[in-house]
């Protein structure tokens, strides 16, 4: 996590428990709530993503970046893909 991300995180009033909850979701649900049907990172469901993430994307993106503290390489890969999708569809 870089200093800018951490400053954003603090400014939002977010907590590490919020980031940990997202990390646990990613670790325990390979579909991430249906965003990646059958756990397939190559074919995200943009409609599901928009419905679940876009309304709070500014906060979610920072929490995802912080969540990488709690995930392994596989979880980091999912987070990176979520951020890529979010930056594409949440404009």
Coordinates of N, CA and C in Angstrom, one line a residue:
X1 N 0.9 -1.2 0.0 CA 0.0 0.0 0.0 C 0.9 1.2 0.0
X2 N 0.7 2.1 -0.9 CA 1.5 3.3 -1.0 C 0.9 4.4 0.0
X3 N 1.6 5.5 0.2 CA 1.2 6.5 1.2 C -0.1 7.2 0.8
X4 N -0.2 7.4 -0.5 CA -1.5 8.0 -1.0 C -2.7 7.2 -0.7
X5 N -2.6 5.9 -1.0 CA -3.7 5.0 -0.7 C -4.0 5.0 0.8
X6 N -3.0 5.0 1.6 CA -3.2 5.0 3.1 C -3.8 6.3 3.5
X7 N -3.4 7.4 3.0 CA -4.0 8.7 3.3 C -5.5 8.7 2.9
X8 N -5.8 8.2 1.7 CA -7.2 8.1 1.3 C -8.0 7.2 2.2
X9 N -7.4 6.1 2.6 CA -8.1 5.2 3.5 C -8.4 5.9 4.8
X10 N -7.5 6.6 5.4 CA -7.7 7.2 6.7 C -8.8 8.3 6.5
X11 N -8.7 9.1 5.4 CA -9.6 10.2 5.2 C -11.0 9.7 5.1
X12 N -11.2 8.5 4.6 CA -12.6 8.0 4.4 C -13.2 7.5 5.7
X13 N -12.4 7.3 6.7 CA -12.9 6.8 8.0 C -13.0 5.3 7.9
X14 N -12.4 4.7 6.9 CA -12.5 3.2 6.8 C -11.6 2.6 7.8
X15 N -11.8 1.3 8.0 CA -10.9 0.6 9.0 C -10.4 -0.6 8.4
X16 N -9.3 -1.1 9.0 CA -8.8 -2.4 8.5 C -9.7 -3.5 8.6
X17 N -10.7 -3.5 9.5 CA -11.7 -4.5 9.5 C -12.6 -4.5 8.3
X18 N -12.8 -3.3 7.7 CA -13.6 -3.2 6.5 C -12.8 -3.9 5.3
X19 N -11.5 -3.6 5.3 CA -10.7 -4.2 4.2 C -10.6 -5.7 4.5
X20 N -10.5 -6.1 5.7 CA -10.4 -7.5 6.0 C -11.7 -8.3 5.6
X21 N -12.8 -7.6 5.8 CA -14.1 -8.2 5.4 C -14.1 -8.4 3.9
X22 N -13.6 -7.5 3.1 CA -13.6 -7.6 1.7 C -12.6 -8.8 1.3
X23 N -11.5 -8.8 2.0 CA -10.5 -9.8 1.7 C -11.1 -11.2 2.0
X24 N -11.8 -11.3 3.1 CA -12.5 -12.6 3.4 C -13.5 -13.0 2.4
X25 N -14.3 -12.0 1.9 CA -15.2 -12.3 0.8 C -14.5 -12.9 -0.4
X26 N -13.5 -12.2 -0.8 CA -12.7 -12.7 -2.0 C -12.1 -14.1 -1.8
X27 N -11.6 -14.3 -0.6 CA -11.0 -15.6 -0.3 C -12.0 -16.7 -0.2
X28 N -13.2 -16.4 0.3 CA -14.2 -17.5 0.5 C -15.2 -17.6 -0.6
X29 N -15.2 -16.7 -1.5 CA -16.2 -16.8 -2.7 C -15.4 -16.5 -4.0
X30 N -15.0 -17.5 -4.7 CA -14.2 -17.3 -5.9 C -15.0 -16.5 -7.0
X31 N -16.4 -16.5 -6.9 CA -17.1 -15.7 -7.9 C -17.3 -14.2 -7.5
X32 N -16.9 -13.9 -6.3 CA -17.0 -12.5 -5.7 C -18.4 -12.0 -5.9
X33 N -19.4 -12.8 -5.4 CA -20.8 -12.4 -5.5 C -21.4 -12.5 -6.9
X34 N -20.8 -13.3 -7.7 CA -21.3 -13.4 -9.1 C -20.6 -12.6 -10.1
X35 N -19.6 -11.8 -9.7 CA -18.9 -10.9 -10.6 C -18.1 -11.8 -11.6
X36 N -17.6 -12.9 -11.1 CA -16.8 -13.8 -11.9 C -17.5 -15.2 -11.9
X37 N -18.5 -15.3 -12.8 CA -19.2 -16.6 -12.8 C -18.3 -17.8 -12.9
X38 N -18.5 -18.8 -12.1 CA -17.7 -20.0 -12.0 C -16.2 -19.7 -11.7
X39 N -16.0 -18.5 -11.1 CA -14.6 -18.2 -10.7 C -13.7 -17.8 -11.9
X40 N -14.3 -17.5 -13.1 CA -13.6 -17.2 -14.3 C -13.2 -15.7 -14.3
X41 N -12.0 -15.4 -14.0 CA -11.5 -14.0 -14.0 C -11.5 -13.4 -15.4
X42 N -11.5 -14.2 -16.4 CA -11.4 -13.7 -17.8 C -12.8 -13.2 -18.3
X43 N -13.9 -13.5 -17.7 CA -15.2 -13.2 -18.2 C -16.1 -12.6 -17.0
X44 N -15.7 -11.4 -16.6 CA -16.5 -10.8 -15.5 C -17.9 -10.4 -16.0
X45 N -18.9 -10.5 -15.1 CA -20.2 -10.0 -15.4 C -20.3 -8.6 -15.1
X46 N -20.2 -7.7 -16.1 CA -20.2 -6.3 -15.8 C -21.5 -5.8 -15.2
X47 N -22.6 -6.3 -15.5 CA -23.9 -5.9 -15.0 C -23.9 -6.2 -13.5
X48 N -23.4 -7.4 -13.1 CA -23.4 -7.7 -11.6 C -22.4 -6.8 -10.9
X49 N -21.3 -6.5 -11.6 CA -20.3 -5.6 -11.0 C -20.9 -4.3 -10.7
X50 N -21.5 -3.7 -11.8 CA -22.1 -2.4 -11.7 C -23.1 -2.3 -10.5
X51 N -23.9 -3.3 -10.4 CA -25.0 -3.3 -9.4 C -24.4 -3.4 -8.0
X52 N -23.3 -4.1 -7.8 CA -22.8 -4.3 -6.5 C -21.6 -3.3 -6.1
X53 N -20.9 -2.8 -7.0 CA -19.7 -2.0 -6.7 C -19.7 -0.6 -7.2
X54 N -20.3 -0.2 -8.3 CA -20.1 1.1 -8.9 C -20.7 2.2 -8.0
X55 N -21.7 2.0 -7.2 CA -22.3 3.1 -6.4 C -21.4 3.5 -5.3
X56 N -20.4 2.7 -5.0 CA -19.4 3.1 -3.9 C -18.0 2.8 -4.4
X57 N -17.8 2.9 -5.7 CA -16.5 2.5 -6.3 C -15.3 3.3 -5.7
X58 N -15.4 4.6 -5.4 CA -14.3 5.4 -4.9 C -13.8 4.8 -3.6
X59 N -14.7 4.4 -2.7 CA -14.4 3.8 -1.4 C -13.9 2.4 -1.6
X60 N -14.7 1.6 -2.5 CA -14.4 0.2 -2.7 C -13.0 0.0 -3.2
X61 N -12.5 0.9 -4.2 CA -11.2 0.7 -4.8 C -10.1 0.8 -3.7
X62 N -10.2 1.8 -2.9 CA -9.2 2.0 -1.8 C -9.3 0.8 -0.8
X63 N -10.5 0.3 -0.5 CA -10.6 -0.9 0.4 C -10.0 -2.1 -0.2
X64 N -10.2 -2.3 -1.5 CA -9.6 -3.4 -2.3 C -8.1 -3.3 -2.2
X65 N -7.5 -2.1 -2.4 CA -6.1 -2.0 -2.4 C -5.5 -2.4 -1.0
X66 N -6.2 -2.0 0.0 CA -5.8 -2.3 1.4 C -6.0 -3.8 1.7
X67 N -7.1 -4.3 1.1 CA -7.4 -5.8 1.4 C -6.3 -6.7 0.9
X68 N -5.4 -6.2 0.0 CA -4.3 -7.0 -0.5 C -3.3 -7.4 0.7
X69 N -3.4 -6.6 1.8 CA -2.6 -6.9 2.9 C -3.0 -8.3 3.5
X70 N -4.3 -8.6 3.4 CA -4.8 -9.8 4.0 C -5.0 -11.0 3.0
X71 N -4.6 -10.9 1.8 CA -4.8 -12.0 0.8 C -3.5 -12.5 0.3
X72 N -3.6 -13.7 -0.2 CA -2.4 -14.3 -0.8 C -2.3 -13.9 -2.3
X73 N -1.4 -14.5 -3.0 CA -1.2 -14.1 -4.4 C -2.4 -14.4 -5.3
X74 N -3.2 -15.5 -5.0 CA -4.4 -15.7 -5.7 C -5.4 -14.6 -5.4
X75 N -5.6 -14.3 -4.2 CA -6.5 -13.2 -3.8 C -6.1 -11.9 -4.4
X76 N -4.8 -11.6 -4.4 CA -4.3 -10.4 -5.0 C -4.6 -10.3 -6.5
X77 N -4.6 -11.4 -7.2 CA -4.9 -11.5 -8.6 C -6.4 -11.1 -8.8
X78 N -7.3 -11.6 -8.0 CA -8.7 -11.3 -8.0 C -8.9 -9.8 -7.8
X79 N -8.2 -9.3 -6.8 CA -8.4 -7.9 -6.5 C -7.9 -7.0 -7.6
X80 N -6.8 -7.4 -8.2 CA -6.3 -6.6 -9.4 C -7.3 -6.6 -10.5
X81 N -7.9 -7.8 -10.7 CA -8.9 -7.9 -11.8 C -10.2 -7.1 -11.4
X82 N -10.6 -7.1 -10.2 CA -11.8 -6.3 -9.7 C -11.5 -4.8 -10.0
X83 N -10.3 -4.4 -9.6 CA -9.9 -3.0 -9.8 C -9.9 -2.6 -11.3
X84 N -9.4 -3.5 -12.1 CA -9.4 -3.3 -13.6 C -10.8 -3.2 -14.1
X85 N -11.7 -4.0 -13.7 CA -13.1 -4.0 -14.1 C -13.8 -2.7 -13.6
X86 N -13.6 -2.4 -12.3 CA -14.2 -1.2 -11.8 C -13.7 0.1 -12.5
X87 N -12.5 0.2 -12.8 CA -12.0 1.3 -13.5 C -12.5 1.5 -14.9
X88 N -12.9 0.3 -15.4 CA -13.5 0.3 -16.8 C -15.0 0.6 -16.8
X89 N -15.8 0.0 -15.9 CA -17.2 0.1 -15.9 C -17.8 1.2 -15.0
X90 N -17.1 1.6 -14.0 CA -17.7 2.6 -13.1 C -17.1 4.0 -13.4
X91 N -17.6 4.5 -14.5 CA -17.2 5.9 -14.9 C -18.2 6.9 -14.7

